[in-house]
PDB file of C-alpha atoms and ligand atoms in Angstrom:
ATOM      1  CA  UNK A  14     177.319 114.031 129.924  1.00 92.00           C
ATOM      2  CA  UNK A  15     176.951 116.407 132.781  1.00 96.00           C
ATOM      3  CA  UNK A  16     179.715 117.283 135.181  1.00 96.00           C
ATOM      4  CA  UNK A  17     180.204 119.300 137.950  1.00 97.00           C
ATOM      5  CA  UNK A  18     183.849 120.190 139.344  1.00 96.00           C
ATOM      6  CA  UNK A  19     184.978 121.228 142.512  1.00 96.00           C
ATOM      7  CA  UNK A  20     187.926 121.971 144.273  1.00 95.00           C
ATOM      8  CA  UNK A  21     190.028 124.892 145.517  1.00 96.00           C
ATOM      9  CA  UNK A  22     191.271 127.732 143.043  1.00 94.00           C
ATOM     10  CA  UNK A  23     194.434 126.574 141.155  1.00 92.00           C
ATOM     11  CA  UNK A  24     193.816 122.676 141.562  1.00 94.00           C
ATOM     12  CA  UNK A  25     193.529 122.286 138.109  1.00 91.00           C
ATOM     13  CA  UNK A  26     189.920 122.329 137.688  1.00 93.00           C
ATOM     14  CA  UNK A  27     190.263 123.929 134.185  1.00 90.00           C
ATOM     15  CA  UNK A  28     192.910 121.537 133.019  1.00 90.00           C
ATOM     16  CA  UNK A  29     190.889 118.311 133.948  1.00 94.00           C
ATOM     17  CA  UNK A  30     187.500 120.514 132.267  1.00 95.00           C
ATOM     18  CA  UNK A  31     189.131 121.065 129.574  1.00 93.00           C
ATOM     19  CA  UNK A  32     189.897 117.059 128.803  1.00 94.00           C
ATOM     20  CA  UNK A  33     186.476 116.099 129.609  1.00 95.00           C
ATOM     21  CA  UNK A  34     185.157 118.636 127.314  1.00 95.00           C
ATOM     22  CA  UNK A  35     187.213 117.367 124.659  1.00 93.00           C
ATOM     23  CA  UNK A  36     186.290 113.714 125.648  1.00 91.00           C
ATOM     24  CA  UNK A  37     182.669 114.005 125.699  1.00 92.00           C
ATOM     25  CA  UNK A  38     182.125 116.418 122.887  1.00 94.00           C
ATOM     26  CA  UNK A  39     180.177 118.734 125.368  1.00 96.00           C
ATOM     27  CA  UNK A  40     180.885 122.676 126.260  1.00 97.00           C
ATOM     28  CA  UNK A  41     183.120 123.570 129.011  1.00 97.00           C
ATOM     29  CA  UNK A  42     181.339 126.247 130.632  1.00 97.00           C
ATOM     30  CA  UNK A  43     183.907 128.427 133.061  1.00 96.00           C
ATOM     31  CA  UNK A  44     181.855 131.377 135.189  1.00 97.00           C
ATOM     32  CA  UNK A  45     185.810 132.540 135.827  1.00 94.00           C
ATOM     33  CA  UNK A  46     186.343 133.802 132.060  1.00 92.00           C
ATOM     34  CA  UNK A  47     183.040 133.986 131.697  1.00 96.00           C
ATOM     35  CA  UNK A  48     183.482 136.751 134.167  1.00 96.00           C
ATOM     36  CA  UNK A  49     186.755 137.936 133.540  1.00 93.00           C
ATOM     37  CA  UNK A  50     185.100 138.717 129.979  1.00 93.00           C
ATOM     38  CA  UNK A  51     182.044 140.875 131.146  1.00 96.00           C
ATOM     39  CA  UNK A  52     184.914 142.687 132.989  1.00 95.00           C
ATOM     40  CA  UNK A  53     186.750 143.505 130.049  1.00 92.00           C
ATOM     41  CA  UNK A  54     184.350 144.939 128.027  1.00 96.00           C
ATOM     42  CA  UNK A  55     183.430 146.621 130.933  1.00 96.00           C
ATOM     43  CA  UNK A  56     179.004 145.093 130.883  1.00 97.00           C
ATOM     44  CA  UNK A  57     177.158 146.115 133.491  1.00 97.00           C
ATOM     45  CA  UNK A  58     177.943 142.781 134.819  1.00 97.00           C
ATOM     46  CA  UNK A  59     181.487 142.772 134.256  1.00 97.00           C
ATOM     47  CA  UNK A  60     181.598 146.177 136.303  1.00 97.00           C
ATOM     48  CA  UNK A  61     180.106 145.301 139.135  1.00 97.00           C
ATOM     49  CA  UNK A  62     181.936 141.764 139.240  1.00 97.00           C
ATOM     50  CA  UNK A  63     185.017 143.263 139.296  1.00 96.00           C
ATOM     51  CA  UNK A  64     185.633 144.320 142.914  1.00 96.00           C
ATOM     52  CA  UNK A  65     184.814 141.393 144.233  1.00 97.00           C
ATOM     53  CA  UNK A  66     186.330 139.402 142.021  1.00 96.00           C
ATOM     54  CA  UNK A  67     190.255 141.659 142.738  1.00 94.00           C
ATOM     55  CA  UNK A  68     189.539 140.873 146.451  1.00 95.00           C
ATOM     56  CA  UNK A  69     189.000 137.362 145.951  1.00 95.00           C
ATOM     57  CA  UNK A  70     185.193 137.142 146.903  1.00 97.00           C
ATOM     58  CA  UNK A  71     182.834 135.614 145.196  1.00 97.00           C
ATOM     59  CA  UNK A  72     180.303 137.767 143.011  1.00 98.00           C
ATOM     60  CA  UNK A  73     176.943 137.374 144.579  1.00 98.00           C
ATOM     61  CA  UNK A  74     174.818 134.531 143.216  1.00 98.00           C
ATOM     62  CA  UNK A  75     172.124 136.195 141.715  1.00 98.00           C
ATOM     63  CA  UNK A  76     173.707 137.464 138.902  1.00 98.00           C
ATOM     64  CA  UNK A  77     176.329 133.954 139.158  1.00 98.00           C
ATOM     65  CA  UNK A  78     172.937 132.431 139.048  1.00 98.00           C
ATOM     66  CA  UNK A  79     171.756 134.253 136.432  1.00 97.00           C
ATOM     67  CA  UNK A  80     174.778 134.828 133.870  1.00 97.00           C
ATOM     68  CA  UNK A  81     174.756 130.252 133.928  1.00 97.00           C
ATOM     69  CA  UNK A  82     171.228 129.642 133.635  1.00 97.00           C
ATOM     70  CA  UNK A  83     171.140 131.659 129.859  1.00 96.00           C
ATOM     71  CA  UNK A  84     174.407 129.933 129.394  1.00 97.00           C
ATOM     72  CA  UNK A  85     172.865 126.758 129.537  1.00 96.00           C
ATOM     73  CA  UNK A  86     169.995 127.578 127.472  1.00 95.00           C
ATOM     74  CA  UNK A  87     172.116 127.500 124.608  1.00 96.00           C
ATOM     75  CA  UNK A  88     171.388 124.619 122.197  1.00 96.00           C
ATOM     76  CA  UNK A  89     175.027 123.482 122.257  1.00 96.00           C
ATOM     77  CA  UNK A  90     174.838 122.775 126.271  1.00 96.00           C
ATOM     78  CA  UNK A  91     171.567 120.760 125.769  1.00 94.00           C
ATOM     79  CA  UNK A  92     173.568 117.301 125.600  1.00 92.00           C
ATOM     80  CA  UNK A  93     175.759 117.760 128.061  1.00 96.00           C
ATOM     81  CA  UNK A  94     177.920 120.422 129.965  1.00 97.00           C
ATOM     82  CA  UNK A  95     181.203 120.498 131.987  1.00 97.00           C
ATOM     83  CA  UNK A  96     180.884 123.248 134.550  1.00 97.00           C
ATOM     84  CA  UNK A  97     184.559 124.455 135.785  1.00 97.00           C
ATOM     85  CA  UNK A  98     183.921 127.000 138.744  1.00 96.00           C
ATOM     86  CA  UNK A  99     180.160 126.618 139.330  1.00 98.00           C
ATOM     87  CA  UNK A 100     178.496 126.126 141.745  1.00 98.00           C
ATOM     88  CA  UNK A 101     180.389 127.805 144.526  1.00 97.00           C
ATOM     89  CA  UNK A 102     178.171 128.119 147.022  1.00 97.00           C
ATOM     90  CA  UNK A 103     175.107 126.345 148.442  1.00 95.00           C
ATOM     91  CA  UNK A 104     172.779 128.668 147.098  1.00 97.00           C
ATOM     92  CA  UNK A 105     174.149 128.078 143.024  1.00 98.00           C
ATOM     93  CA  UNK A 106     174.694 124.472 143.788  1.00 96.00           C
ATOM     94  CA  UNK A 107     170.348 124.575 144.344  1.00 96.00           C
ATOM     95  CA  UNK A 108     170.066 126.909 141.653  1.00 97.00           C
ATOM     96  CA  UNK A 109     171.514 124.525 139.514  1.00 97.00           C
ATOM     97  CA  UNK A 110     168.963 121.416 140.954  1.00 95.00           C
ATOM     98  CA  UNK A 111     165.926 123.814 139.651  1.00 96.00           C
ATOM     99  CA  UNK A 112     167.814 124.122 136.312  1.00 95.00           C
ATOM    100  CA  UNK A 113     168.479 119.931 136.014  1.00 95.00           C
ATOM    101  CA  UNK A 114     164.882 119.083 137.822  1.00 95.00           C
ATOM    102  CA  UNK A 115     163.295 121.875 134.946  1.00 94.00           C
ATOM    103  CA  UNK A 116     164.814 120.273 132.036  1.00 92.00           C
ATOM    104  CA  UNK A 117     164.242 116.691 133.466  1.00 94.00           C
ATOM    105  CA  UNK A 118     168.270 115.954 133.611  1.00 94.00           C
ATOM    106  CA  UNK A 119     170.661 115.203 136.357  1.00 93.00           C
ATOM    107  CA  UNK A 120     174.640 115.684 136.830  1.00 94.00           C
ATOM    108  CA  UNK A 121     176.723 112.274 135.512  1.00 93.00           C
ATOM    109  CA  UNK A 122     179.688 113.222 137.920  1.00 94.00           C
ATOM    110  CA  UNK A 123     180.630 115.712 140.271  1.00 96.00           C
ATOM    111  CA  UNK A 124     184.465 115.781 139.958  1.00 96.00           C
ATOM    112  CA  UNK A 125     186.744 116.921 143.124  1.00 96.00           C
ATOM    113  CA  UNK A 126     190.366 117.962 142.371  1.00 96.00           C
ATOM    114  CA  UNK A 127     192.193 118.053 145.836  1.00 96.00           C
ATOM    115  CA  UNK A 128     195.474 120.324 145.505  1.00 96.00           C
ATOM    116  CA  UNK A 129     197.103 121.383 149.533  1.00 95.00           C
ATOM    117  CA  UNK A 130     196.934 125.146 150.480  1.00 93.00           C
ATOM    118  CA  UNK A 131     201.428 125.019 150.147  1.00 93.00           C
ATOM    119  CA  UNK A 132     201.305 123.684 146.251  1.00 94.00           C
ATOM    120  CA  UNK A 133     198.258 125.883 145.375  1.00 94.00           C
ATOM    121  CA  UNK A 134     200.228 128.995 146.400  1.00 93.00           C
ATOM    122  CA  UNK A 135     203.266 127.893 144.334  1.00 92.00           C
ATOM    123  CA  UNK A 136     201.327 127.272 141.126  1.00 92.00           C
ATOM    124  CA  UNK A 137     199.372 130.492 141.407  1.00 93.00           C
ATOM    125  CA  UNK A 138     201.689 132.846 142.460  1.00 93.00           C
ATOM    126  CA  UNK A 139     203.996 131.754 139.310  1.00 93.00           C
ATOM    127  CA  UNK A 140     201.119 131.482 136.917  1.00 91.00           C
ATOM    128  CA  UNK A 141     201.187 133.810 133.969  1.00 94.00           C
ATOM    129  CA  UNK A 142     199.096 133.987 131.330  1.00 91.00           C
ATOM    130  CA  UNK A 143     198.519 135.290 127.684  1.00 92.00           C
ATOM    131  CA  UNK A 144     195.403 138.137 127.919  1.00 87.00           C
ATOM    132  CA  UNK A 145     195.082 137.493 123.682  1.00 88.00           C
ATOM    133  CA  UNK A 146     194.674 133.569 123.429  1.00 89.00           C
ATOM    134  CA  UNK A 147     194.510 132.470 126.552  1.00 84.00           C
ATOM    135  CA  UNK A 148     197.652 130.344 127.123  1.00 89.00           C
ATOM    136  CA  UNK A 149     198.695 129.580 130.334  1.00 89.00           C
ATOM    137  CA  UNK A 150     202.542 129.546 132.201  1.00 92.00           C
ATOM    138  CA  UNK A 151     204.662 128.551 135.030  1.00 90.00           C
ATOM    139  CA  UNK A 152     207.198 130.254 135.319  1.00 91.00           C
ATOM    140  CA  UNK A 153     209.288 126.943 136.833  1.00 88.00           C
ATOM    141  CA  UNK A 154     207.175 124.168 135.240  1.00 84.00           C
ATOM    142  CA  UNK A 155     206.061 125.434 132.327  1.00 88.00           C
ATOM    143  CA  UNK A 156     207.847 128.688 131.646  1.00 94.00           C
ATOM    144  CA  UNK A 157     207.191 130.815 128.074  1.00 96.00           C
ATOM    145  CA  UNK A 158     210.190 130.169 125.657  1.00 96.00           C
ATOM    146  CA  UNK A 159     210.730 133.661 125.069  1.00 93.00           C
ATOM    147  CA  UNK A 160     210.804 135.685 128.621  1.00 88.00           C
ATOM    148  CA  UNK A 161     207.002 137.109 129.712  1.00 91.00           C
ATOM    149  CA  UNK A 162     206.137 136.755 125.671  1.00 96.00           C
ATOM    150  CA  UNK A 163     203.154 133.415 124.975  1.00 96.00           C
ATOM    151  CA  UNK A 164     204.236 130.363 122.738  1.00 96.00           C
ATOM    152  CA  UNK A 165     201.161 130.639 120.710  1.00 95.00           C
ATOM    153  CA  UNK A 166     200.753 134.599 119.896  1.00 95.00           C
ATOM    154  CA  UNK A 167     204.088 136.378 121.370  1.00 95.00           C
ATOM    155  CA  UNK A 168     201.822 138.734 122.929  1.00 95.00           C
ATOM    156  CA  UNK A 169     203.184 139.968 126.077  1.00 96.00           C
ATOM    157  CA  UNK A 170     202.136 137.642 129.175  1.00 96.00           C
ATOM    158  CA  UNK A 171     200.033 139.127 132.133  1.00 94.00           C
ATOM    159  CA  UNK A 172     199.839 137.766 135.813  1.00 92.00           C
ATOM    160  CA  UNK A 173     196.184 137.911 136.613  1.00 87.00           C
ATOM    161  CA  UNK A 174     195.209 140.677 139.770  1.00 86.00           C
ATOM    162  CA  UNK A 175     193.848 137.893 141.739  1.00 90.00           C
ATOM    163  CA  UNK A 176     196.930 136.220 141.575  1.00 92.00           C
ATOM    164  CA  UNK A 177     198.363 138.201 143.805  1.00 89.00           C
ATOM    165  CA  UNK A 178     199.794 136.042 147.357  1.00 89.00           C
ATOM    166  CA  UNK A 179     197.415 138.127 149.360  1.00 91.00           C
ATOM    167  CA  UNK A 180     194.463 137.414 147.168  1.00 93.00           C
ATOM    168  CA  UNK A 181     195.123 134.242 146.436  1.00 94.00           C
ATOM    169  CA  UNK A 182     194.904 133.746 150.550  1.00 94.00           C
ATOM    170  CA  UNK A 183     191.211 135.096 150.526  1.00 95.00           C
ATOM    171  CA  UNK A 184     190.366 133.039 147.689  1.00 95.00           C
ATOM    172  CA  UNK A 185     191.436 129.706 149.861  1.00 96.00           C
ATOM    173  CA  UNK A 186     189.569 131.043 152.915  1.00 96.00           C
ATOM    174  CA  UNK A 187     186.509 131.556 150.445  1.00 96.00           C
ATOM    175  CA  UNK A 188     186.273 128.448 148.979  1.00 97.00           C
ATOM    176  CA  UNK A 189     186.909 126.739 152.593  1.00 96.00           C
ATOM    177  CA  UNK A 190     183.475 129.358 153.742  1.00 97.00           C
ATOM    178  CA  UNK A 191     181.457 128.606 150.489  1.00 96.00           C
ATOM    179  CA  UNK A 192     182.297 125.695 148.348  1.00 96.00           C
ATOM    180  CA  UNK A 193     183.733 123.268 150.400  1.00 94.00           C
ATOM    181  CA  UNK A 194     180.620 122.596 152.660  1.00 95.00           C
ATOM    182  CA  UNK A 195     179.346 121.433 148.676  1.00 96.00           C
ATOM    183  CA  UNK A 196     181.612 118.375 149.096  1.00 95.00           C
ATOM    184  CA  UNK A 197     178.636 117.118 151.906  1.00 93.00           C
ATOM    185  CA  UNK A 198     175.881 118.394 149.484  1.00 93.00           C
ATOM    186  CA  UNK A 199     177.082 116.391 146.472  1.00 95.00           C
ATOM    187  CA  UNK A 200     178.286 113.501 149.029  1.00 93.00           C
ATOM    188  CA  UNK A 201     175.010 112.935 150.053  1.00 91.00           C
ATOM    189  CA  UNK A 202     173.690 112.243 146.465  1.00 87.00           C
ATOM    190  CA  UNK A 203     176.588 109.566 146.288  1.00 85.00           C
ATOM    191  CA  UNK A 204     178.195 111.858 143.130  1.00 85.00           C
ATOM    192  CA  UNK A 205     181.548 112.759 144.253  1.00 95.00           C
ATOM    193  CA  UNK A 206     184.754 111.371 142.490  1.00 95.00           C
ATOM    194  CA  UNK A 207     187.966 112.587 143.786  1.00 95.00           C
ATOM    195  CA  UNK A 208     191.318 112.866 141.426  1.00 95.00           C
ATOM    196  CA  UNK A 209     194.579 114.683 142.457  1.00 95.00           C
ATOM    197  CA  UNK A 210     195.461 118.262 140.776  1.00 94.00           C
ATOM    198  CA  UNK A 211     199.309 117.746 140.202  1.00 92.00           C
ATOM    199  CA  UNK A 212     199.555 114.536 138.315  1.00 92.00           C
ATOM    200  CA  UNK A 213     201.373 114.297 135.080  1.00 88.00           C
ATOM    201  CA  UNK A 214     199.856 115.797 132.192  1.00 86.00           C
ATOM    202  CA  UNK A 215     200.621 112.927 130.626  1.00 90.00           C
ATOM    203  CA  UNK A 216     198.643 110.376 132.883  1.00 91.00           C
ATOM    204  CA  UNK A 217     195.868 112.737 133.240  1.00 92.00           C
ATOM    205  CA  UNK A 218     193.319 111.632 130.472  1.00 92.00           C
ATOM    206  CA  UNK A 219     193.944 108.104 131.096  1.00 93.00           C
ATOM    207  CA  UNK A 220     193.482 109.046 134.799  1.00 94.00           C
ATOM    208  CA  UNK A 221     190.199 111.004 134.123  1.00 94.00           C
ATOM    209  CA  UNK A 222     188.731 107.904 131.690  1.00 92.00           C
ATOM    210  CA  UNK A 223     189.360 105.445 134.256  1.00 93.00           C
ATOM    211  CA  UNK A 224     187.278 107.713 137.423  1.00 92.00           C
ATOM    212  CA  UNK A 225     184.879 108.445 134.925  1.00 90.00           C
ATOM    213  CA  UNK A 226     184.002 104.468 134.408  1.00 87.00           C
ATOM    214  CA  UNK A 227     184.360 105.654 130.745  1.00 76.00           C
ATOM    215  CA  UNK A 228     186.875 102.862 129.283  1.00 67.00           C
TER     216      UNK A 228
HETATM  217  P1  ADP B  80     189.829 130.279 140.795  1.00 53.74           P
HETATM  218  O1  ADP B  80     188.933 129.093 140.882  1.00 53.74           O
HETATM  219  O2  ADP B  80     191.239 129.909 140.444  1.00 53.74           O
HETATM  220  O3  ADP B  80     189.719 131.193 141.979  1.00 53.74           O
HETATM  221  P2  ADP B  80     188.185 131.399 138.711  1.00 53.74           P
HETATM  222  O4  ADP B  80     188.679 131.900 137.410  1.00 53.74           O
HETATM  223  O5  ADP B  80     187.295 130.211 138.744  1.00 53.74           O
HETATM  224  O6  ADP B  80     189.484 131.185 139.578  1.00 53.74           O
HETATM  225  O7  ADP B  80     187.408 132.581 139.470  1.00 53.74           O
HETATM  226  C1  ADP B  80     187.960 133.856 139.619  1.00 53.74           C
HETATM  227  C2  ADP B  80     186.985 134.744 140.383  1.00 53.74           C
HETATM  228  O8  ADP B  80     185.765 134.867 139.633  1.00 53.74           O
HETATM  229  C3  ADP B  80     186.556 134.218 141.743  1.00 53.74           C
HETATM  230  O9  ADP B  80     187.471 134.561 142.761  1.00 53.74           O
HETATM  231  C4  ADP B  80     185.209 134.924 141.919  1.00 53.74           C
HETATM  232  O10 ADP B  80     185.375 136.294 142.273  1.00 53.74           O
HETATM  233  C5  ADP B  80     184.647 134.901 140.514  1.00 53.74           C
HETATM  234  N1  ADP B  80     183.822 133.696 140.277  1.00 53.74           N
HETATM  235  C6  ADP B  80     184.072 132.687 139.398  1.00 53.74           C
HETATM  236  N2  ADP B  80     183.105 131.757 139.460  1.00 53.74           N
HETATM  237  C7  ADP B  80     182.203 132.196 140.378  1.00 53.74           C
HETATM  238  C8  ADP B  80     180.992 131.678 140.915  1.00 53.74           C
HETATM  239  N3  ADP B  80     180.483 130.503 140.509  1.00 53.74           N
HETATM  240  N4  ADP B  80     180.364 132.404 141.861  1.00 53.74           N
HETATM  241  C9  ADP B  80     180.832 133.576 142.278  1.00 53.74           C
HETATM  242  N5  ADP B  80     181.978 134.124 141.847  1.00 53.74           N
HETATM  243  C10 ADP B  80     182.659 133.443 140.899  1.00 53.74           C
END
């Protein structure tokens, strides 16, 4: 199983990966941590990532490019992948074509999670999350039971720099630039499935199951 998901940042791309992931027995595969973790041990990578990742840009696509082609060397991505956050632009959506035509596979599903601008803003300006296990917040819909400590770990919670409102603006305007024009790419192939990012948890696998035909 090989899937592809778009949509704007804090849609609930990861969420939905995450389920699929679980569903297919496959690696999620998400260039954001990926990312996030060359910046905190500070790689050469992770270094030069960095700026553009605390203005909201996207890093450039040859090392994007690069850093998700060795990922998906790795034997546990050779039956399948879910790729949260990649491609983002029309130059790693062809890199990614030379990967499948190369290894003589093709994407399943190409996933679109539609969220508007007004509910993204909410859900990322309030997010918080745990920098040890990775748990994430709301601080309305999901708050921590302890105040700013995680659920899982009790270390103390962290709102991450790009979360910022006037980051989180550039990020929309980016993915409107970059990724969106995607939606026509994958359109054209006849791939795109579309689900909404704020359903209930609770309907969301069932919800997932049914677009992917997989019942
Ligand atoms: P979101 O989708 O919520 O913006 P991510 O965790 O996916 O958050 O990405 C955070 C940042 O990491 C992006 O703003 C960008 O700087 C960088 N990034 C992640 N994926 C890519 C990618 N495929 N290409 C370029 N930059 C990326």
């Amino acid at each position: 199983m090989r899937v592809v998901f778009l949509g704007p940042p804090g849609s609930g791309k990861g969420t939905c990966a995450k389920i699929i992931g679980e569903l297919y027995s496959v690696p999620v595969i998400t260039t954001g941590d990926m990312l996030r973790a060359a910046v905190a041990k500070a790689t050469q990578l992770g270094v030069t990532a960095k700026g553009y990742m605390d203005r909201g840009e996207l890093v450039p696509d040859d090392l994007v490019n690069d850093l998700v082609a060795e990922r998906l060397k790795q034997p546990d991505a050779a039956a399948g992948f879910i790729l949260d956050g990649y491609p983002r632009s029309p130059k790693q959506a062809e890199a990614l074509d030379k990967i499948l035509k190369a290894t003589g596979n093709k994407l399943d599903h190409v996933l679109h999670v539609t969220l508007e601008d007004q509910a993204i803003i909410n859900r990322l300006s309030k997010r918080r999350s745990c920098p040890k296990c990775g748990a994430i917040f709301h601080l309305e819909n999901k708050p921590p039971k302890a105040h700013d400590k995680c659920d899982v770990c009790t270390t103390t919670l962290v709102q991450r720099g790009d979360d910022k409102p006037e980051v989180i603006r550039r990020r929309l305007e980016v993915y409107r630039d970059k990724t969106q024009p995607l939606l026509d790419f994958y359109e054209k192939k006849g791939k795109i499935k579309t689900v909404r990012g704020d359903l209930d948890l609770k309907e969301l696998p069932a919800t997932l199951r049914r677009v992917l035909g997989h019942d």
